[in-house]
XYZ file of C-alpha atoms in Angstrom:
626
model
C -18.386 47.841 -110.727
C -14.494 49.187 -109.743
C -11.922 46.365 -108.862
C -12.249 48.064 -104.945
C -15.635 46.063 -104.845
C -14.275 42.368 -105.872
C -13.002 39.807 -103.636
C -12.561 36.190 -103.403
C -15.127 34.290 -104.450
C -16.286 37.253 -107.646
C -16.838 34.914 -110.446
C -15.684 36.971 -113.732
C -17.522 35.919 -116.837
C -19.425 33.184 -115.183
C -16.050 31.389 -115.341
C -13.012 32.519 -113.213
C -13.734 32.291 -109.351
C -10.794 34.831 -107.785
C -8.828 33.126 -104.791
C -6.361 34.963 -103.532
C -4.687 38.333 -104.303
C -1.613 38.304 -104.766
C 0.052 41.844 -105.419
C -2.200 45.213 -105.961
C -1.115 48.646 -107.988
C -2.145 51.800 -107.552
C -5.750 50.104 -108.509
C -4.688 47.277 -110.300
C -4.549 44.233 -108.665
C -3.682 40.582 -109.560
C -5.104 37.846 -108.610
C -4.156 33.774 -108.063
C -8.626 32.553 -109.501
C -9.906 29.083 -110.921
C -10.992 28.539 -113.947
C -13.918 26.745 -113.047
C -14.646 25.122 -116.911
C -11.248 23.181 -116.775
C -9.994 23.326 -113.220
C -7.271 24.928 -113.173
C -5.584 27.695 -111.501
C -4.908 31.026 -113.125
C -3.355 34.631 -113.253
C -5.327 37.373 -113.668
C -4.474 41.346 -113.684
C -7.520 43.706 -113.528
C -8.141 47.033 -112.971
C -11.508 49.513 -113.500
C -12.877 49.834 -117.101
C -12.864 53.554 -116.067
C -8.470 53.347 -115.240
C -6.861 55.112 -117.671
C -4.784 51.736 -118.288
C -6.954 49.323 -119.174
C -7.687 49.449 -122.579
C -3.680 49.230 -123.283
C -4.474 46.352 -120.356
C -5.965 44.741 -122.949
C -4.598 46.041 -126.391
C -0.998 44.467 -124.334
C -3.258 41.114 -123.852
C -3.747 41.116 -127.761
C -0.171 42.201 -128.968
C 1.108 39.174 -126.443
C -0.553 37.046 -127.412
C 0.991 36.708 -130.223
C 3.683 35.971 -129.363
C 5.057 32.239 -128.999
C 7.399 30.899 -127.228
C 7.318 28.621 -124.401
C 8.810 30.048 -122.047
C 6.183 32.478 -121.569
C 2.635 31.758 -119.516
C -0.008 32.624 -122.457
C -2.628 35.355 -122.502
C -6.237 32.706 -122.355
C -8.900 35.173 -122.278
C -9.714 38.961 -121.902
C -12.524 41.225 -121.484
C -14.143 44.485 -120.243
C -17.190 43.766 -118.319
C -19.442 45.098 -115.243
C -16.698 48.025 -114.914
C -13.355 45.929 -114.693
C -10.962 45.086 -117.680
C -8.771 42.129 -116.878
C -6.663 39.903 -118.669
C -5.576 35.726 -117.632
C -3.363 34.191 -118.538
C -1.664 30.434 -117.727
C -0.610 30.041 -113.674
C 2.681 29.266 -113.136
C 3.919 26.892 -109.852
C 7.813 27.422 -109.230
C 9.531 30.194 -107.205
C 10.530 33.576 -108.530
C 14.138 34.814 -109.030
C 13.410 37.426 -106.231
C 12.978 34.724 -104.192
C 15.308 32.641 -104.988
C 18.398 34.488 -104.379
C 16.831 35.294 -100.462
C 18.391 32.251 -99.693
C 21.647 33.052 -101.813
C 23.357 33.374 -104.711
C 22.564 30.905 -107.660
C 25.865 29.097 -109.125
C 27.992 30.386 -111.847
C 26.418 27.618 -114.192
C 22.976 28.249 -113.627
C 23.003 31.209 -113.016
C 23.895 31.284 -117.577
C 21.354 29.313 -117.788
C 18.832 30.740 -116.961
C 20.084 34.140 -117.744
C 20.285 32.073 -121.512
C 16.696 30.816 -121.246
C 15.132 34.420 -120.818
C 17.573 35.783 -123.169
C 15.858 33.523 -126.024
C 12.706 34.563 -124.455
C 13.296 38.014 -124.871
C 14.990 37.593 -128.459
C 12.002 35.708 -130.124
C 9.638 38.995 -129.041
C 11.995 41.160 -130.117
C 11.940 39.189 -133.152
C 8.191 40.198 -133.935
C 8.634 43.488 -132.678
C 7.501 42.774 -129.153
C 8.882 43.445 -125.722
C 8.584 42.529 -122.315
C 8.717 46.292 -120.835
C 8.682 45.294 -117.334
C 12.224 42.437 -117.265
C 13.334 42.213 -114.248
C 14.175 39.193 -111.162
C 10.015 39.547 -110.170
C 8.893 38.315 -113.886
C 11.477 34.888 -113.732
C 9.554 31.556 -112.819
C 11.346 28.308 -112.567
C 8.724 25.940 -112.524
C 8.942 22.809 -110.977
C 9.888 21.338 -113.415
C 12.875 23.004 -114.142
C 11.619 24.695 -116.895
C 11.751 29.072 -117.445
C 8.547 31.343 -117.559
C 8.054 34.778 -118.271
C 5.469 36.238 -116.346
C 3.192 38.970 -117.068
C 4.769 39.407 -120.424
C 3.297 43.026 -122.102
C 0.643 42.917 -119.860
C 2.600 43.826 -116.894
C 3.990 47.092 -118.260
C 1.257 48.714 -118.641
C 0.683 49.042 -115.492
C 3.781 50.515 -114.951
C 3.919 54.047 -114.712
C 5.706 55.523 -117.389
C 9.414 55.114 -115.991
C 12.237 58.628 -116.224
C 14.445 59.116 -118.633
C 17.631 56.869 -116.458
C 20.325 59.036 -114.762
C 23.430 56.370 -116.908
C 21.169 55.779 -120.182
C 18.880 58.086 -120.671
C 15.522 58.136 -122.633
C 15.789 54.315 -123.562
C 12.515 52.441 -125.585
C 10.896 49.277 -124.010
C 13.260 47.149 -127.021
C 17.010 48.602 -125.407
C 15.247 48.414 -121.742
C 14.765 44.690 -121.627
C 17.962 44.074 -123.400
C 19.806 45.438 -120.248
C 16.792 44.351 -117.810
C 18.082 41.208 -119.645
C 21.952 41.604 -118.255
C 20.737 42.285 -114.665
C 19.009 39.091 -114.465
C 22.289 37.232 -114.859
C 23.932 39.966 -112.519
C 21.574 39.202 -110.213
C 22.004 35.587 -109.592
C 25.472 36.276 -109.713
C 24.995 39.279 -106.974
C 22.243 39.356 -105.836
C 22.021 42.812 -106.659
C 19.846 44.457 -109.472
C 21.225 46.496 -111.902
C 18.795 46.882 -114.875
C 16.373 49.820 -115.520
C 12.755 48.097 -113.885
C 11.838 48.152 -110.364
C 12.395 45.456 -108.578
C 12.366 44.595 -104.449
C 16.161 42.915 -104.750
C 18.542 45.047 -103.357
C 20.202 47.976 -105.873
C 23.396 47.168 -107.461
C 26.534 49.359 -106.095
C 27.132 52.551 -108.101
C 30.320 53.878 -109.057
C 29.700 57.252 -110.524
C 26.305 56.398 -111.561
C 27.409 53.494 -113.010
C 26.707 49.759 -111.603
C 30.145 48.026 -110.525
C 31.076 44.876 -111.972
C 29.816 41.787 -111.014
C 33.439 40.419 -109.711
C 33.978 43.941 -107.987
C 30.549 42.931 -106.056
C 30.823 39.091 -105.031
C 34.371 36.857 -104.982
C 34.576 34.024 -107.565
C 32.669 35.228 -110.284
C 33.801 34.514 -113.681
C 35.829 36.351 -115.726
C 33.270 35.505 -119.223
C 30.174 35.738 -117.267
C 31.772 39.239 -115.631
C 32.531 41.064 -119.059
C 29.081 39.702 -120.663
C 27.156 41.462 -117.968
C 30.008 44.403 -118.783
C 29.546 45.144 -122.378
C 25.815 45.572 -121.684
C 25.846 47.890 -118.790
C 28.352 49.431 -119.574
C 28.799 50.098 -122.374
C 31.872 53.402 -123.310
C 33.925 50.654 -120.991
C 34.226 48.050 -123.135
C 37.189 49.472 -124.529
C 38.587 45.084 -125.165
C 35.366 43.995 -126.226
C 32.199 44.718 -129.155
C 29.093 45.932 -126.956
C 26.173 43.929 -126.784
C 23.185 45.439 -128.029
C 20.280 42.547 -128.512
C 18.714 39.938 -127.024
C 20.881 37.678 -129.504
C 23.707 38.554 -128.647
C 22.834 37.933 -124.948
C 21.667 34.246 -125.431
C 25.227 33.480 -128.195
C 27.528 34.363 -125.551
C 25.505 32.624 -122.632
C 25.380 29.503 -125.243
C 29.017 29.747 -126.228
C 29.289 29.605 -121.721
C 26.467 27.235 -121.384
C 27.316 24.594 -123.783
C 25.043 21.378 -123.449
C 21.501 23.067 -121.601
C 20.592 19.689 -121.096
C 23.163 18.972 -118.588
C 22.661 22.269 -117.316
C 19.575 22.788 -116.601
C 18.001 21.555 -113.210
C 15.625 19.153 -112.204
C 13.206 21.308 -109.853
C 13.099 24.622 -108.874
C 14.326 23.245 -105.398
C 17.830 22.341 -107.519
C 18.964 26.295 -108.826
C 21.355 27.177 -105.945
C 23.124 23.161 -106.759
C 25.544 22.433 -109.031
C 25.121 21.036 -111.472
C 26.574 17.324 -111.907
C 27.791 17.743 -115.469
C 31.348 18.524 -115.601
C 31.915 22.397 -114.427
C 33.014 24.989 -117.618
C 36.613 25.418 -117.439
C 37.217 29.018 -115.909
C 34.616 28.102 -113.234
C 36.418 24.810 -111.940
C 39.876 27.045 -111.323
C 41.853 26.286 -114.241
C 42.024 29.759 -116.756
C 43.669 32.298 -116.903
C 42.245 33.822 -114.256
C 43.931 34.211 -110.650
C 40.692 35.708 -108.704
C 38.314 33.075 -110.341
C 37.621 30.064 -107.494
C 36.254 27.441 -108.063
C 32.532 26.840 -107.676
C 31.296 23.199 -105.528
C 35.168 22.224 -104.438
C 35.335 21.917 -100.443
C 38.317 24.607 -99.074
C 41.947 24.217 -99.899
C 40.338 21.195 -101.937
C 43.347 19.928 -104.517
C 43.901 21.114 -107.673
C 44.062 18.570 -109.988
C 45.833 18.605 -113.350
C 45.186 19.536 -117.070
C 46.920 17.046 -119.183
C 45.537 17.093 -122.824
C 45.040 13.533 -122.100
C 41.023 13.195 -121.977
C 41.819 9.866 -120.127
C 44.971 11.227 -118.221
C 42.697 12.347 -114.360
C 40.460 9.593 -114.339
C 41.061 7.515 -111.775
C 40.015 4.371 -112.330
C 40.523 2.517 -115.693
C 38.936 -1.507 -116.149
C 41.454 -4.168 -117.211
C 41.116 -5.403 -120.880
C 40.334 -8.461 -119.805
C 37.864 -7.396 -117.481
C 33.834 -8.941 -117.921
C 32.656 -5.828 -118.518
C 34.983 -4.319 -121.142
C 34.353 -4.778 -124.975
C 37.074 -6.511 -125.581
C 36.023 -10.239 -126.663
C 36.098 -12.528 -124.228
C 39.559 -15.303 -123.999
C 38.931 -18.301 -121.845
C 41.297 -18.221 -119.477
C 44.542 -20.058 -119.744
C 45.445 -22.602 -117.585
C 46.829 -22.142 -113.927
C 47.573 -24.717 -111.634
C 45.928 -24.750 -108.339
C 47.569 -23.645 -105.646
C 48.012 -25.819 -103.137
C 45.104 -25.546 -100.039
C 46.514 -24.631 -97.250
C 47.164 -26.950 -93.608
C 44.818 -27.366 -91.057
C 45.183 -25.623 -88.001
C 46.073 -27.681 -84.633
C 42.388 -26.399 -82.794
C 43.408 -24.074 -80.211
C 40.858 -23.591 -77.095
C 38.989 -20.470 -77.190
C 40.120 -19.554 -73.555
C 43.380 -20.189 -71.952
C 43.295 -23.270 -69.703
C 44.728 -23.972 -66.128
C 47.651 -26.297 -68.200
C 50.897 -23.723 -68.476
C 51.628 -23.691 -72.326
C 55.322 -24.242 -73.306
C 56.487 -24.224 -77.045
C 56.431 -27.753 -78.925
C 59.760 -27.682 -79.067
C 60.683 -26.703 -76.193
C 58.916 -29.340 -75.041
C 60.157 -31.874 -77.349
C 63.514 -31.245 -76.246
C 63.061 -31.522 -72.321
C 61.178 -34.596 -73.426
C 64.893 -35.860 -74.920
C 66.925 -34.402 -72.643
C 68.694 -32.245 -75.304
C 70.311 -29.531 -74.225
C 71.755 -28.928 -70.624
C 68.937 -30.002 -68.352
C 67.576 -26.416 -68.521
C 64.254 -25.946 -70.486
C 63.803 -23.723 -73.897
C 62.633 -20.764 -71.591
C 65.220 -21.286 -68.874
C 66.605 -17.403 -69.137
C 67.862 -15.494 -72.448
C 70.747 -16.929 -73.270
C 68.682 -20.105 -74.862
C 64.996 -18.484 -74.959
C 66.228 -15.443 -77.078
C 65.737 -12.125 -75.166
C 62.602 -12.169 -72.593
C 62.823 -15.764 -72.088
C 59.837 -16.442 -73.769
C 60.633 -19.247 -76.470
C 62.931 -19.068 -79.848
C 61.288 -16.316 -82.194
C 61.699 -18.727 -85.493
C 58.644 -21.368 -83.366
C 55.607 -19.807 -84.291
C 55.009 -22.478 -86.625
C 51.524 -24.232 -86.614
C 52.406 -26.421 -84.624
C 54.065 -24.115 -81.438
C 52.056 -22.675 -78.468
C 51.648 -18.784 -78.801
C 52.762 -16.879 -76.106
C 50.494 -13.540 -74.123
C 52.730 -11.545 -73.782
C 52.712 -9.400 -71.017
C 50.571 -12.140 -69.170
C 53.011 -14.825 -69.861
C 54.761 -15.457 -66.645
C 58.655 -15.394 -66.277
C 60.187 -18.503 -66.566
C 60.663 -21.284 -64.900
C 63.670 -23.760 -63.707
C 62.360 -26.380 -65.938
C 62.986 -29.052 -62.773
C 60.088 -27.295 -61.037
C 56.848 -28.713 -60.739
C 54.454 -25.751 -62.408
C 49.963 -25.729 -61.257
C 49.441 -23.059 -64.589
C 48.379 -20.547 -61.677
C 51.961 -20.061 -59.945
C 52.397 -14.585 -60.957
C 48.317 -14.641 -61.784
C 47.117 -13.241 -58.145
C 49.043 -10.223 -58.405
C 48.060 -9.541 -62.416
C 43.893 -9.663 -61.225
C 44.846 -7.338 -59.015
C 46.264 -5.104 -60.906
C 43.132 -4.746 -63.151
C 40.981 -4.258 -60.501
C 42.620 -1.471 -59.487
C 43.189 0.075 -62.560
C 39.324 -0.075 -63.414
C 38.317 1.465 -59.986
C 41.015 3.955 -60.866
C 39.631 4.517 -64.386
C 36.215 4.434 -62.702
C 36.517 7.145 -60.180
C 38.360 9.241 -62.956
C 35.819 9.149 -65.856
C 33.054 9.201 -62.420
C 34.672 13.297 -61.739
C 35.358 14.331 -66.014
C 32.211 14.150 -65.738
C 30.816 15.611 -62.426
C 33.581 18.509 -63.666
C 31.649 18.999 -66.715
C 28.195 19.167 -65.684
C 28.882 21.948 -63.154
C 30.631 23.737 -66.079
C 27.693 23.169 -67.754
C 25.738 24.384 -65.603
C 23.413 21.467 -65.802
C 23.100 20.782 -61.506
C 24.347 24.431 -60.687
C 25.235 24.436 -57.019
C 22.763 25.331 -54.251
C 20.065 22.836 -56.289
C 19.236 19.559 -56.102
C 18.131 17.042 -60.333
C 15.875 14.866 -57.878
C 12.473 14.686 -57.241
C 12.651 16.032 -54.110
C 15.786 18.821 -53.686
C 14.084 21.018 -55.608
C 14.153 22.857 -58.688
C 15.844 21.486 -61.590
C 18.521 22.905 -64.467
C 16.387 22.376 -66.835
C 13.106 24.459 -64.769
C 15.968 27.111 -64.369
C 17.487 27.269 -67.467
C 13.688 27.612 -69.655
C 13.046 30.949 -67.479
C 9.660 32.558 -67.484
C 7.089 33.312 -69.702
C 7.369 37.172 -71.080
C 3.871 38.591 -70.500
C 3.458 39.847 -74.252
C 2.414 43.756 -74.636
C 1.448 43.189 -78.746
C 1.325 41.190 -81.364
C 0.753 41.928 -85.742
C 1.257 40.097 -88.203
C 3.857 40.397 -90.978
C 4.404 39.986 -94.144
C 6.540 42.149 -95.864
C 6.451 41.370 -99.842
C 2.638 41.097 -100.036
C 1.033 44.357 -101.469
C -0.711 45.126 -98.793
C 1.596 44.149 -96.471
C -0.766 41.893 -94.981
C -2.517 38.686 -94.040
C -5.630 38.717 -91.885
C -4.282 41.356 -89.397
C -7.472 41.049 -87.417
C -6.997 37.532 -86.034
C -3.587 37.665 -85.007
C -4.376 39.173 -81.535
C -5.927 35.299 -80.946
C -2.093 33.803 -81.384
C -1.568 35.191 -77.433
C -4.670 35.570 -76.184
C -3.999 32.701 -74.262
C -6.831 30.885 -75.474
C -5.834 27.899 -77.209
C -9.739 27.140 -79.067
C -8.474 31.245 -81.145
C -6.166 31.035 -83.412
C -4.798 33.793 -86.343
C -3.712 31.336 -90.423
C -2.360 32.172 -93.169
C -4.255 32.646 -96.527
C -4.537 29.023 -98.512
C -1.817 29.068 -100.702
C -1.785 25.903 -104.150
C 1.289 24.114 -105.275
C 3.414 23.652 -102.319
C 3.540 23.385 -99.032
C 6.470 26.577 -99.776
C 4.018 29.189 -100.098
C 2.560 28.103 -103.496
C 6.377 29.990 -104.254
C 4.763 32.990 -104.263
C 7.101 34.689 -101.335
C 9.833 33.763 -98.770
C 7.210 33.682 -95.777
C 4.602 35.124 -93.110
C 3.694 35.591 -89.895
C 3.435 36.987 -86.549
C 5.663 39.403 -84.566
C 5.132 40.075 -81.390
C 5.972 43.367 -78.973
C 7.833 41.896 -75.464
C 6.984 44.864 -73.978
C 10.738 46.516 -73.556
C 14.198 44.724 -74.054
C 14.821 41.716 -72.616
C 17.042 38.407 -73.053
C 14.941 36.162 -75.291
C 15.825 32.596 -74.402
C 12.871 30.478 -75.381
C 10.738 31.043 -78.094
C 7.297 27.885 -77.568
C 4.721 28.459 -80.809
C 1.572 26.361 -80.788
C 0.032 25.363 -84.541
C -3.352 23.564 -85.609
C -1.952 21.033 -88.235
C 1.765 20.077 -88.880
C 4.260 19.018 -90.530
C 4.907 23.645 -90.346
C 8.640 24.588 -90.789
C 8.478 28.213 -89.119
C 12.313 30.671 -88.334
C 12.477 32.729 -85.670
C 13.657 36.589 -86.183
C 14.911 39.149 -83.403
C 15.251 43.036 -83.223
C 18.469 44.404 -82.206
C 18.627 45.794 -79.391
C 17.021 49.595 -78.592
C 14.442 48.975 -81.687
C 11.176 50.711 -80.295
C 8.378 50.831 -83.183
C 7.952 46.909 -84.913
C 10.126 46.022 -87.775
C 8.041 46.354 -91.803
C 10.897 44.666 -93.729
C 12.617 41.222 -93.016
C 16.047 43.680 -93.136
C 15.765 45.114 -89.770
C 15.798 41.828 -88.213
C 18.529 38.689 -86.976
C 18.075 35.130 -87.656
C 18.173 33.410 -84.357
C 16.645 29.968 -85.058
C 15.046 28.583 -86.909
C 12.853 24.548 -86.762
C 12.487 22.236 -89.592
C 8.698 20.388 -89.957
C 7.799 21.143 -86.576
C 5.458 19.052 -84.519
C 2.038 21.483 -83.302
C 3.978 22.551 -80.775
C 7.396 23.030 -80.532
C 9.967 25.199 -79.005
C 13.162 27.336 -80.046
C 15.770 27.352 -78.063
C 18.057 30.778 -78.090
C 21.552 30.216 -77.547
C 22.997 33.011 -77.423
C 19.656 34.378 -75.936
C 19.209 38.171 -78.168
C 17.794 41.155 -75.717
C 15.024 42.503 -78.399
C 11.544 43.604 -78.238
C 10.232 41.710 -80.753
C 11.073 38.976 -81.744
C 8.841 37.044 -85.959
C 7.623 33.774 -86.100
C 8.541 33.065 -89.185
C 6.460 30.408 -91.061
C 8.048 29.073 -94.592
C 6.852 25.417 -95.578
C 2.781 25.199 -93.830
C 0.847 22.066 -93.324
C -1.813 21.102 -96.060
C -5.223 21.001 -95.613
C -8.376 20.805 -97.628
C -7.330 22.840 -101.196
C -3.712 23.741 -100.774
C -1.646 25.073 -98.009
C -2.285 26.860 -94.513
C -0.209 27.710 -91.619
C -2.139 28.473 -88.291
C -1.178 29.500 -84.650
C -2.874 29.250 -81.644
C -0.287 30.403 -79.222
C 2.936 31.968 -79.201
C 4.625 31.885 -75.854
C 8.781 33.808 -75.504
C 10.918 32.750 -71.885
C 13.633 35.068 -70.606
């Protein structure tokens, strides 16, 4: 029985049940399987027994098992029976570096920490004379618990074709290749480009005269220290001012000096790899080094730069007093202090103004005593100050405070006042002002709605007034010409292609579904996504995409091909992201603004709903409007 005759459900050695085919390369297959005795997931490499690589695969498993390091996914079993040679490894739940880089490069401190962890594992193997042989971003995994694991140690290299001499480095043995690829891991984490000699799906690093450009030439903000480490490995002849780095142990030591305490830099999980660690930044990263091009990672634009001082407490924004309750100084009895006099009680005032005219207390007292020239204190500016509203000093607890500008003008003391004089014009003015504000606000709202197109001329938003603006904006459904599954990160690059037409047949009872993934809703950390791509028949202005799922929640993104493309794209690089929806319900619509002119629209699932046994996505209908 060859590898072509096995499939999901096949049980090897009466123990390992094959579940999902993860990759295939020239007859060698990589599976996720279940150990039925220990009830756990395992990884299995399998080739036919008559394959020239079969004996090398089993020997690589035995060699790999001799290296004991916590960073390795250990070999658990291997055998050759029923025409199949297979090797069982531990299963790692997490995200590989190549998938991380699809979301963006890592902060320098995270990149250095990751490369240091890998370097320690490679150095441990080299100390025993064992090399990885195929170290690349796909082989570096960060688990959901925040630990680094290496996939396929020794084993993966036996399934690859012999590596031709490199145009820059010439003939390399496995140990030398590991060192170059190890610097490539740091380089890729910093720039998103791969300069190593092993094959990888990560885009190749730009080159000049066959030499990869320095990381700082590829991406701004790379610290000079990390740039120099990469250069001392990848371009030893060009490192005129420093000794070249030629071993994994030297790389680990150089990165250890940069990282410092790894416990302060390690992420809590794989999702935290793109976040700057909470520990203090490396001096160079903080923007206070001698590098004019180094940028401060994690700081907001135009953030003020803190001064560098020798005193470690000089930059603290707050310091507790020595006598504070939380300080470590001995507690002292508080000094005797004479209690302050109680505040005098203020006279009670009515909440609302009464109809009685308010006259300052001092003025009222003067009127009652007959003091003055026969005029009240509010009789004019000569005695009442500017405006005649009472003495400014007369604002004590016993005084009544005027309510300017709503206080009426001062009147003669001899006149009889009812408290209602002069208030009629104020009421009229207030009413007129409110009406003017309402008229202006209504006009602005009306003009804005016309500008936004929410109430176009000739239509009515009322039930009987013709089509609403929402109906006009939604557009008409496009008749879909074809649909295909889209799975560029799998080998072979397909996922249940035979059921893809169910998503455009108009029957909600039929659907296309993904494989079942274990570990996490993000497709188990195995790939960035999977989806369906629909053919609109011709270039149209796609205004919205509506997807009907079975199960929830589903997170998905919408991509569109550029205008003029006439064949189904086979890579995400050929598409532009035009919309997204996180944790969508079973029916979700994404409005495309601006509407792209395109023929091909991709619904790209990034997080799947939970089902029995793992996570799986399912689409019963896709609708595109224009």
